[in-house]
Amino acid sequence: MEEKVLVTDIARFSVNDGPGFRTNVFLKGCPLHCGWCHNPETIDISPEIFWKRRLCVQCGACFDACPRQAVNPPISPEHLQEQASDYFKIIPGRCDRCMKCVEACRYDALQITGKPMSISEILDEVEKDRLFYDNSGGGMTLSGGEPTVHAHFSEELLRQSHERLIHTCLDTNGHCMWEVLEGIAKHTDIILFDLKHLDPQKHYELTGVRNDLILANLEKLCSFPVEVWVRIPVIPGFNDGIDYHKLAAEYLLGLPGPIGRIDLLPYHNWCQDKYGWLGIDWVYREVEAMDPGLLEVYAQIYREKGFTATVGGSGFEEMKKTGRMNKR
Ligand code: SF4
Ligand code: SF4
């Protein structure tokens, strides 16, 4: 039987995750726990449940269906309003994710995040956008979560994409064994490598892991025959100072090989609903989205060092300007 991995989304027509129009495939599972994560449903490798409060009519069917008393009893809409920040449908410690409650819900208020998909099922979806790749120089971007968690699956998915002449990007945090990244990079046209912070302790505090392995992998990738774009999520209070970006520019300049491009990705909080649906109290909830215009100052620091740098990571504008099409 074909191996399957949980996919949280296949997002079409992205213009910020590699050249041209991209189809982004999000795999579930990540070894990092970044405080600002925009896709919190991709961190846990197992299926999870979204509870969409606005769709819930408090009918109680989920409460009746649960064999583990892991669902809170229904409450009146008025009571729900009063307890807006406290009441959540699922009681996490008791739930074994049997999903009987989801099956019982007739209002779509409970939804499973993560659909098991095989490589051929994913590629059949990706293929639907081929016309747009051909016209824009786009292709598939494998993202997550962290695709290297599913080492063999990701490598094979990218290899088969190349067999079908689909351009490939890998969006990675770089926290994996070099052998895994090396195997995957062989079938990837562009690696979109996340660089979150150069300081190991700061990196640990906001992501849950030190950056030693990540930096070592970035250095090795630069000597490997693959194009590397570095992506820096700019997070308020974490890596948003001019001095930090001067330091980062020096570091990137000192790498053993070229960096194709640097994308500065401004923090935003559009994902806050997802945290609510998972019943997670998000520490960044009150933090305002960054004005992308403010990041131009940082982008200029990298440009002065000779790098191509963008704010937001649009791959489409560059393609329009240069008329460059990808090799495949
Ligand atoms: S079954 Fe659905 S609509 Fe009914 S209480 Fe549960 S989540 Fe809400
Ligand atoms: S997934 Fe199963 S155990 Fe968890 S709350 Fe739903 S019915 Fe109960």
mmCIF file of C-alpha atoms and ligand atoms in Angstrom:
data_model
loop_
_atom_site.group_PDB
_atom_site.id
_atom_site.type_symbol
_atom_site.label_atom_id
_atom_site.label_comp_id
_atom_site.label_asym_id
_atom_site.label_seq_id
_atom_site.Cartn_x
_atom_site.Cartn_y
_atom_site.Cartn_z
ATOM 1 C CA MET A 1 0.000 0.000 0.000
ATOM 2 C CA GLU A 2 1.201 3.514 -0.836
ATOM 3 C CA GLU A 3 2.590 5.478 2.125
ATOM 4 C CA LYS A 4 0.423 8.411 3.165
ATOM 5 C CA VAL A 5 1.294 11.572 5.088
ATOM 6 C CA LEU A 6 -1.066 14.105 6.620
ATOM 7 C CA VAL A 7 -1.550 17.162 4.428
ATOM 8 C CA THR A 8 -3.182 20.192 6.045
ATOM 9 C CA ASP A 9 -3.657 22.159 2.834
ATOM 10 C CA ILE A 10 -2.816 22.390 -0.855
ATOM 11 C CA ALA A 11 -2.874 26.114 -1.579
ATOM 12 C CA ARG A 12 -2.967 27.270 -5.191
ATOM 13 C CA PHE A 13 -1.663 30.411 -6.899
ATOM 14 C CA SER A 14 0.812 31.461 -4.226
ATOM 15 C CA VAL A 15 3.195 34.142 -5.475
ATOM 16 C CA ASN A 16 5.358 34.391 -2.343
ATOM 17 C CA ASP A 17 6.957 30.970 -2.055
ATOM 18 C CA GLY A 18 9.292 30.650 -4.992
ATOM 19 C CA PRO A 19 9.217 31.828 -8.623
ATOM 20 C CA GLY A 20 5.976 32.222 -10.566
ATOM 21 C CA PHE A 21 2.646 30.773 -9.471
ATOM 22 C CA ARG A 22 3.184 28.035 -6.890
ATOM 23 C CA THR A 23 1.040 25.248 -5.545
ATOM 24 C CA ASN A 24 1.998 24.944 -1.880
ATOM 25 C CA VAL A 25 1.689 21.547 -0.243
ATOM 26 C CA PHE A 26 1.650 21.707 3.559
ATOM 27 C CA LEU A 27 2.709 18.545 5.380
ATOM 28 C CA LYS A 28 1.882 18.066 9.063
ATOM 29 C CA GLY A 29 4.632 17.732 11.685
ATOM 30 C CA CYS A 30 7.446 20.073 12.747
ATOM 31 C CA PRO A 31 10.278 19.770 15.308
ATOM 32 C CA LEU A 32 10.206 23.515 16.048
ATOM 33 C CA HIS A 33 7.628 25.402 18.086
ATOM 34 C CA CYS A 34 8.018 28.980 16.891
ATOM 35 C CA GLY A 35 5.968 31.317 19.054
ATOM 36 C CA TRP A 36 4.732 33.264 16.005
ATOM 37 C CA CYS A 37 3.953 30.213 13.826
ATOM 38 C CA HIS A 38 1.367 31.081 11.172
ATOM 39 C CA ASN A 39 0.317 27.476 10.658
ATOM 40 C CA PRO A 40 -0.111 26.083 14.186
ATOM 41 C CA GLU A 41 -2.128 23.130 12.870
ATOM 42 C CA THR A 42 0.989 21.852 11.090
ATOM 43 C CA ILE A 43 3.177 21.490 14.204
ATOM 44 C CA ASP A 44 1.686 18.304 15.701
ATOM 45 C CA ILE A 45 2.297 15.314 13.446
ATOM 46 C CA SER A 46 -1.044 13.701 14.379
ATOM 47 C CA PRO A 47 -4.521 14.732 13.238
ATOM 48 C CA GLU A 48 -6.102 17.481 15.357
ATOM 49 C CA ILE A 49 -9.548 18.972 15.708
ATOM 50 C CA PHE A 50 -10.576 22.508 14.834
ATOM 51 C CA TRP A 51 -13.599 23.667 16.783
ATOM 52 C CA LYS A 52 -15.164 26.598 14.929
ATOM 53 C CA ARG A 53 -17.086 28.396 17.609
ATOM 54 C CA ARG A 54 -19.088 30.493 15.134
ATOM 55 C CA LEU A 55 -20.515 27.431 13.391
ATOM 56 C CA CYS A 56 -21.404 25.601 16.597
ATOM 57 C CA VAL A 57 -25.084 25.615 17.550
ATOM 58 C CA GLN A 58 -24.437 23.818 20.863
ATOM 59 C CA CYS A 59 -26.609 20.864 19.861
ATOM 60 C CA GLY A 60 -24.639 18.478 22.080
ATOM 61 C CA ALA A 61 -24.264 15.674 19.496
ATOM 62 C CA CYS A 62 -20.487 15.646 19.972
ATOM 63 C CA PHE A 63 -20.882 15.396 23.744
ATOM 64 C CA ASP A 64 -23.145 12.362 23.333
ATOM 65 C CA ALA A 65 -20.835 10.722 20.783
ATOM 66 C CA CYS A 66 -17.604 10.924 22.754
ATOM 67 C CA PRO A 67 -16.680 7.629 24.479
ATOM 68 C CA ARG A 68 -14.048 9.295 26.695
ATOM 69 C CA GLN A 69 -15.949 12.217 28.216
ATOM 70 C CA ALA A 70 -13.522 14.478 26.396
ATOM 71 C CA VAL A 71 -16.153 16.947 25.151
ATOM 72 C CA ASN A 72 -17.470 19.747 27.317
ATOM 73 C CA PRO A 73 -21.262 19.757 27.688
ATOM 74 C CA PRO A 74 -23.130 22.281 25.534
ATOM 75 C CA ILE A 75 -23.837 25.680 27.009
ATOM 76 C CA SER A 76 -26.295 28.401 26.053
ATOM 77 C CA PRO A 77 -25.187 31.018 23.493
ATOM 78 C CA GLU A 78 -25.394 33.699 26.205
ATOM 79 C CA HIS A 79 -23.178 31.680 28.502
ATOM 80 C CA LEU A 80 -20.769 31.041 25.638
ATOM 81 C CA GLN A 81 -20.563 34.763 25.038
ATOM 82 C CA GLU A 82 -19.746 35.399 28.697
ATOM 83 C CA GLN A 83 -17.078 32.699 28.694
ATOM 84 C CA ALA A 84 -15.744 33.621 25.259
ATOM 85 C CA SER A 85 -12.114 33.205 26.240
ATOM 86 C CA ASP A 86 -12.513 30.108 28.432
ATOM 87 C CA TYR A 87 -14.967 27.665 26.920
ATOM 88 C CA PHE A 88 -13.540 25.146 24.495
ATOM 89 C CA LYS A 89 -15.296 22.105 23.124
ATOM 90 C CA ILE A 90 -12.584 19.468 23.449
ATOM 91 C CA ILE A 91 -10.812 18.601 26.701
ATOM 92 C CA PRO A 92 -7.259 17.886 25.430
ATOM 93 C CA GLY A 93 -5.893 15.533 28.114
ATOM 94 C CA ARG A 94 -8.765 13.078 27.686
ATOM 95 C CA CYS A 95 -9.111 13.044 23.911
ATOM 96 C CA ASP A 96 -7.591 10.104 22.006
ATOM 97 C CA ARG A 97 -8.535 11.583 18.607
ATOM 98 C CA CYS A 98 -10.960 8.849 17.646
ATOM 99 C CA MET A 99 -12.904 11.575 15.759
ATOM 100 C CA LYS A 100 -16.328 10.220 16.688
ATOM 101 C CA CYS A 101 -17.330 13.753 17.713
ATOM 102 C CA VAL A 102 -16.395 15.095 14.275
ATOM 103 C CA GLU A 103 -18.515 12.433 12.605
ATOM 104 C CA ALA A 104 -21.431 13.375 14.869
ATOM 105 C CA CYS A 105 -21.323 17.108 14.130
ATOM 106 C CA ARG A 106 -23.799 18.063 11.405
ATOM 107 C CA TYR A 107 -22.786 21.730 11.322
ATOM 108 C CA ASP A 108 -19.144 21.423 10.291
ATOM 109 C CA ALA A 109 -18.147 23.077 13.556
ATOM 110 C CA LEU A 110 -15.700 20.246 14.261
ATOM 111 C CA GLN A 111 -13.175 19.568 11.530
ATOM 112 C CA ILE A 112 -10.144 17.311 11.302
ATOM 113 C CA THR A 113 -6.882 19.011 10.357
ATOM 114 C CA GLY A 114 -4.665 16.763 8.301
ATOM 115 C CA LYS A 115 -5.842 14.567 5.437
ATOM 116 C CA PRO A 116 -3.796 11.421 4.697
ATOM 117 C CA MET A 117 -2.545 11.642 1.120
ATOM 118 C CA SER A 118 -0.203 9.537 -0.982
ATOM 119 C CA ILE A 119 2.387 10.943 -3.360
ATOM 120 C CA SER A 120 0.266 10.203 -6.409
ATOM 121 C CA GLU A 121 -2.783 11.833 -4.825
ATOM 122 C CA ILE A 122 -0.773 14.976 -4.047
ATOM 123 C CA LEU A 123 0.774 15.118 -7.499
ATOM 124 C CA ASP A 124 -2.579 14.642 -9.186
ATOM 125 C CA GLU A 125 -3.771 17.759 -7.334
ATOM 126 C CA VAL A 126 -0.603 19.679 -8.160
ATOM 127 C CA GLU A 127 -0.843 18.730 -11.853
ATOM 128 C CA LYS A 128 -4.139 20.601 -12.119
ATOM 129 C CA ASP A 129 -2.176 23.868 -12.041
ATOM 130 C CA ARG A 130 0.349 22.924 -14.698
ATOM 131 C CA LEU A 131 -0.914 25.497 -17.165
ATOM 132 C CA PHE A 132 -0.154 28.266 -14.663
ATOM 133 C CA TYR A 133 3.374 26.937 -14.072
ATOM 134 C CA ASP A 134 4.101 26.914 -17.766
ATOM 135 C CA ASN A 135 2.992 30.521 -18.129
ATOM 136 C CA SER A 136 4.697 31.925 -15.037
ATOM 137 C CA GLY A 137 7.714 29.705 -14.384
ATOM 138 C CA GLY A 138 6.053 28.324 -11.256
ATOM 139 C CA GLY A 139 5.683 24.856 -9.801
ATOM 140 C CA MET A 140 5.195 23.026 -6.521
ATOM 141 C CA THR A 141 6.501 24.278 -3.168
ATOM 142 C CA LEU A 142 6.722 21.624 -0.485
ATOM 143 C CA SER A 143 6.117 23.227 2.891
ATOM 144 C CA GLY A 144 4.695 22.513 6.322
ATOM 145 C CA GLY A 145 5.219 21.979 9.098
ATOM 146 C CA GLU A 146 8.616 20.724 8.180
ATOM 147 C CA PRO A 147 8.878 18.417 5.138
ATOM 148 C CA THR A 148 12.178 16.882 6.284
ATOM 149 C CA VAL A 149 10.275 15.226 9.152
ATOM 150 C CA HIS A 150 8.894 12.922 6.430
ATOM 151 C CA ALA A 151 12.304 12.322 4.894
ATOM 152 C CA HIS A 152 11.612 9.461 2.509
ATOM 153 C CA PHE A 153 8.145 10.681 1.543
ATOM 154 C CA SER A 154 9.352 14.212 0.784
ATOM 155 C CA GLU A 155 12.337 13.020 -1.204
ATOM 156 C CA GLU A 156 10.173 10.725 -3.279
ATOM 157 C CA LEU A 157 7.478 13.380 -3.781
ATOM 158 C CA LEU A 158 10.061 15.827 -5.098
ATOM 159 C CA ARG A 159 11.720 13.180 -7.254
ATOM 160 C CA GLN A 160 8.423 12.238 -8.851
ATOM 161 C CA SER A 161 7.613 15.932 -9.375
ATOM 162 C CA HIS A 162 10.785 16.227 -11.416
ATOM 163 C CA GLU A 163 9.830 13.102 -13.336
ATOM 164 C CA ARG A 164 6.640 14.924 -14.297
ATOM 165 C CA LEU A 165 8.718 18.001 -15.224
ATOM 166 C CA ILE A 166 7.304 20.106 -12.374
ATOM 167 C CA HIS A 167 9.627 22.754 -10.901
ATOM 168 C CA THR A 168 10.176 22.212 -7.164
ATOM 169 C CA CYS A 169 10.873 24.372 -4.126
ATOM 170 C CA LEU A 170 11.377 23.112 -0.590
ATOM 171 C CA ASP A 171 10.442 25.405 2.298
ATOM 172 C CA THR A 172 12.502 24.192 5.275
ATOM 173 C CA ASN A 173 13.626 25.281 8.718
ATOM 174 C CA GLY A 174 16.800 23.235 8.165
ATOM 175 C CA HIS A 175 16.578 21.383 11.485
ATOM 176 C CA CYS A 176 17.341 17.823 10.361
ATOM 177 C CA MET A 177 20.224 15.459 9.706
ATOM 178 C CA TRP A 178 22.363 16.623 6.784
ATOM 179 C CA GLU A 179 21.869 13.276 5.016
ATOM 180 C CA VAL A 180 18.109 13.919 4.921
ATOM 181 C CA LEU A 181 18.468 17.419 3.523
ATOM 182 C CA GLU A 182 21.060 16.257 1.021
ATOM 183 C CA GLY A 183 18.754 13.503 -0.289
ATOM 184 C CA ILE A 184 15.873 15.931 -0.654
ATOM 185 C CA ALA A 185 17.972 18.727 -2.167
ATOM 186 C CA LYS A 186 18.961 16.445 -5.059
ATOM 187 C CA HIS A 187 15.381 16.675 -6.347
ATOM 188 C CA THR A 188 14.778 20.335 -5.520
ATOM 189 C CA ASP A 189 15.332 23.347 -7.772
ATOM 190 C CA ILE A 190 15.273 26.004 -5.058
ATOM 191 C CA ILE A 191 15.605 25.607 -1.290
ATOM 192 C CA LEU A 192 13.743 28.281 0.667
ATOM 193 C CA PHE A 193 15.766 28.169 3.876
ATOM 194 C CA ASP A 194 14.307 29.821 6.997
ATOM 195 C CA LEU A 195 16.819 31.729 9.089
ATOM 196 C CA LYS A 196 15.140 32.779 12.287
ATOM 197 C CA HIS A 197 17.971 33.983 14.532
ATOM 198 C CA LEU A 198 21.759 33.706 14.649
ATOM 199 C CA ASP A 199 21.972 33.651 18.433
ATOM 200 C CA PRO A 200 21.567 30.025 19.655
ATOM 201 C CA GLN A 201 19.973 30.988 22.974
ATOM 202 C CA LYS A 202 17.458 33.420 21.454
ATOM 203 C CA HIS A 203 16.682 30.824 18.814
ATOM 204 C CA TYR A 204 16.026 28.271 21.532
ATOM 205 C CA GLU A 205 13.799 30.589 23.535
ATOM 206 C CA LEU A 206 11.326 31.220 20.717
ATOM 207 C CA THR A 207 11.541 28.034 18.656
ATOM 208 C CA GLY A 208 12.336 25.344 21.221
ATOM 209 C CA VAL A 209 15.614 24.277 19.536
ATOM 210 C CA ARG A 210 19.125 25.720 19.224
ATOM 211 C CA ASN A 211 20.299 26.757 15.774
ATOM 212 C CA ASP A 212 23.637 24.854 15.560
ATOM 213 C CA LEU A 213 22.317 22.134 13.259
ATOM 214 C CA ILE A 214 20.400 24.669 11.169
ATOM 215 C CA LEU A 215 23.420 26.892 10.552
ATOM 216 C CA ALA A 216 25.643 23.890 9.800
ATOM 217 C CA ASN A 217 23.104 22.689 7.208
ATOM 218 C CA LEU A 218 22.850 26.129 5.613
ATOM 219 C CA GLU A 219 26.620 26.239 5.244
ATOM 220 C CA LYS A 220 26.667 22.788 3.627
ATOM 221 C CA LEU A 221 23.771 23.627 1.309
ATOM 222 C CA CYS A 222 25.669 26.640 -0.013
ATOM 223 C CA SER A 223 28.336 24.293 -1.354
ATOM 224 C CA PHE A 224 25.748 21.919 -2.828
ATOM 225 C CA PRO A 225 24.503 22.168 -6.419
ATOM 226 C CA VAL A 226 21.127 23.700 -5.554
ATOM 227 C CA GLU A 227 19.875 27.286 -5.530
ATOM 228 C CA VAL A 228 19.294 28.603 -2.000
ATOM 229 C CA TRP A 229 17.037 31.491 -1.054
ATOM 230 C CA VAL A 230 17.166 32.575 2.585
ATOM 231 C CA ARG A 231 13.877 33.589 4.191
ATOM 232 C CA ILE A 232 13.916 35.642 7.366
ATOM 233 C CA PRO A 233 10.621 35.959 9.242
ATOM 234 C CA VAL A 234 10.897 39.365 10.890
ATOM 235 C CA ILE A 235 9.313 39.130 14.314
ATOM 236 C CA PRO A 236 8.727 42.092 16.653
ATOM 237 C CA GLY A 237 11.057 42.035 19.639
ATOM 238 C CA PHE A 238 12.969 39.036 18.307
ATOM 239 C CA ASN A 239 14.945 39.934 15.186
ATOM 240 C CA ASP A 240 13.616 43.330 14.124
ATOM 241 C CA GLY A 241 16.608 45.570 14.872
ATOM 242 C CA ILE A 242 18.945 47.231 12.375
ATOM 243 C CA ASP A 243 21.998 45.882 14.223
ATOM 244 C CA TYR A 244 20.667 42.346 13.950
ATOM 245 C CA HIS A 245 20.202 42.593 10.182
ATOM 246 C CA LYS A 246 23.681 44.089 9.741
ATOM 247 C CA LEU A 247 25.025 41.061 11.594
ATOM 248 C CA ALA A 248 22.908 38.668 9.528
ATOM 249 C CA ALA A 249 24.067 40.284 6.274
ATOM 250 C CA GLU A 250 27.713 39.802 7.339
ATOM 251 C CA TYR A 251 27.015 36.188 8.248
ATOM 252 C CA LEU A 252 25.332 35.450 4.901
ATOM 253 C CA LEU A 253 28.159 37.143 3.037
ATOM 254 C CA GLY A 254 30.628 34.830 4.774
ATOM 255 C CA LEU A 255 28.868 31.613 3.676
ATOM 256 C CA PRO A 256 30.908 29.293 1.441
ATOM 257 C CA GLY A 257 28.580 29.684 -1.566
ATOM 258 C CA PRO A 258 26.132 32.134 -3.109
ATOM 259 C CA ILE A 259 22.646 32.947 -1.813
ATOM 260 C CA GLY A 260 20.179 33.409 -4.672
ATOM 261 C CA ARG A 261 17.941 35.796 -2.812
ATOM 262 C CA ILE A 262 16.939 37.011 0.644
ATOM 263 C CA ASP A 263 13.251 37.400 1.486
ATOM 264 C CA LEU A 264 12.210 39.332 4.575
ATOM 265 C CA LEU A 265 8.798 38.119 5.678
ATOM 266 C CA PRO A 266 6.925 40.548 7.925
ATOM 267 C CA TYR A 267 5.173 39.112 10.969
ATOM 268 C CA HIS A 268 1.382 39.076 10.691
ATOM 269 C CA ASN A 269 -1.429 37.835 12.890
ATOM 270 C CA TRP A 270 -3.932 36.695 10.285
ATOM 271 C CA CYS A 271 -3.644 33.199 11.710
ATOM 272 C CA GLN A 272 -5.110 34.013 15.108
ATOM 273 C CA ASP A 273 -8.421 32.279 14.308
ATOM 274 C CA LYS A 274 -6.540 29.000 13.872
ATOM 275 C CA TYR A 275 -5.148 29.224 17.400
ATOM 276 C CA GLY A 276 -8.689 29.776 18.658
ATOM 277 C CA TRP A 277 -9.980 26.775 16.677
ATOM 278 C CA LEU A 278 -7.272 24.600 18.281
ATOM 279 C CA GLY A 279 -7.999 25.978 21.753
ATOM 280 C CA ILE A 280 -4.510 27.461 22.112
ATOM 281 C CA ASP A 281 -3.948 30.749 23.885
ATOM 282 C CA TRP A 282 -1.578 32.408 21.395
ATOM 283 C CA VAL A 283 1.120 34.572 23.009
ATOM 284 C CA TYR A 284 1.300 36.838 19.938
ATOM 285 C CA ARG A 285 -2.454 37.441 19.789
ATOM 286 C CA GLU A 286 -2.186 41.060 20.834
ATOM 287 C CA VAL A 287 0.877 41.818 18.699
ATOM 288 C CA GLU A 288 -0.001 43.998 15.696
ATOM 289 C CA ALA A 289 0.963 42.866 12.186
ATOM 290 C CA MET A 290 4.106 44.610 10.900
ATOM 291 C CA ASP A 291 3.915 47.218 8.185
ATOM 292 C CA PRO A 292 5.888 45.637 5.298
ATOM 293 C CA GLY A 293 7.108 49.108 4.317
ATOM 294 C CA LEU A 294 9.122 49.289 7.534
ATOM 295 C CA LEU A 295 11.188 46.288 6.425
ATOM 296 C CA GLU A 296 12.568 48.131 3.405
ATOM 297 C CA VAL A 297 15.247 49.600 5.700
ATOM 298 C CA TYR A 298 16.431 46.101 6.540
ATOM 299 C CA ALA A 299 16.193 44.935 2.927
ATOM 300 C CA GLN A 300 18.483 47.809 1.959
ATOM 301 C CA ILE A 301 21.142 46.505 4.372
ATOM 302 C CA TYR A 302 21.281 43.238 2.412
ATOM 303 C CA ARG A 303 21.185 44.994 -0.962
ATOM 304 C CA GLU A 304 24.168 47.123 0.030
ATOM 305 C CA LYS A 305 26.071 43.878 0.546
ATOM 306 C CA GLY A 306 25.221 42.827 -2.997
ATOM 307 C CA PHE A 307 22.282 40.529 -2.277
ATOM 308 C CA THR A 308 18.932 40.538 -4.037
ATOM 309 C CA ALA A 309 16.470 41.180 -1.227
ATOM 310 C CA THR A 310 12.671 41.413 -1.185
ATOM 311 C CA VAL A 311 10.078 42.267 1.401
ATOM 312 C CA GLY A 312 7.327 39.667 1.319
ATOM 313 C CA GLY A 313 9.082 37.198 -0.964
ATOM 314 C CA SER A 314 7.156 37.769 -4.176
ATOM 315 C CA GLY A 315 8.565 35.516 -6.856
ATOM 316 C CA PHE A 316 6.188 36.770 -9.494
ATOM 317 C CA GLU A 317 7.262 40.387 -9.734
ATOM 318 C CA GLU A 318 10.829 39.296 -10.283
ATOM 319 C CA MET A 319 9.779 36.860 -12.991
ATOM 320 C CA LYS A 320 7.816 39.570 -14.768
ATOM 321 C CA LYS A 321 10.767 41.948 -14.616
ATOM 322 C CA THR A 322 13.378 39.511 -15.824
ATOM 323 C CA GLY A 323 11.159 37.403 -18.075
ATOM 324 C CA ARG A 324 13.070 34.449 -16.650
ATOM 325 C CA MET A 325 11.425 31.059 -16.905
ATOM 326 C CA ASN A 326 12.537 28.080 -14.918
ATOM 327 C CA LYS A 327 14.514 25.246 -16.438
ATOM 328 C CA ARG A 328 11.710 22.705 -16.399
HETATM 329 S S1 SF4 B 1 -21.999 18.592 17.357
HETATM 330 FE FE1 SF4 B 1 -21.098 20.377 16.324
HETATM 331 S S2 SF4 B 1 -22.655 21.966 16.433
HETATM 332 FE FE2 SF4 B 1 -23.233 20.382 17.914
HETATM 333 S S3 SF4 B 1 -22.322 21.078 19.847
HETATM 334 FE FE3 SF4 B 1 -20.824 19.718 18.884
HETATM 335 S S4 SF4 B 1 -19.519 21.098 17.707
HETATM 336 FE FE4 SF4 B 1 -21.333 22.252 18.191
HETATM 337 S S1 SF4 B 2 -11.866 12.761 19.095
HETATM 338 FE FE1 SF4 B 2 -12.888 11.045 20.163
HETATM 339 S S2 SF4 B 2 -12.022 11.170 22.245
HETATM 340 FE FE2 SF4 B 2 -11.553 13.111 21.268
HETATM 341 S S3 SF4 B 2 -13.230 14.430 21.864
HETATM 342 FE FE3 SF4 B 2 -13.774 13.573 19.884
HETATM 343 S S4 SF4 B 2 -14.992 11.748 20.350
HETATM 344 FE FE4 SF4 B 2 -13.929 12.356 22.223
#
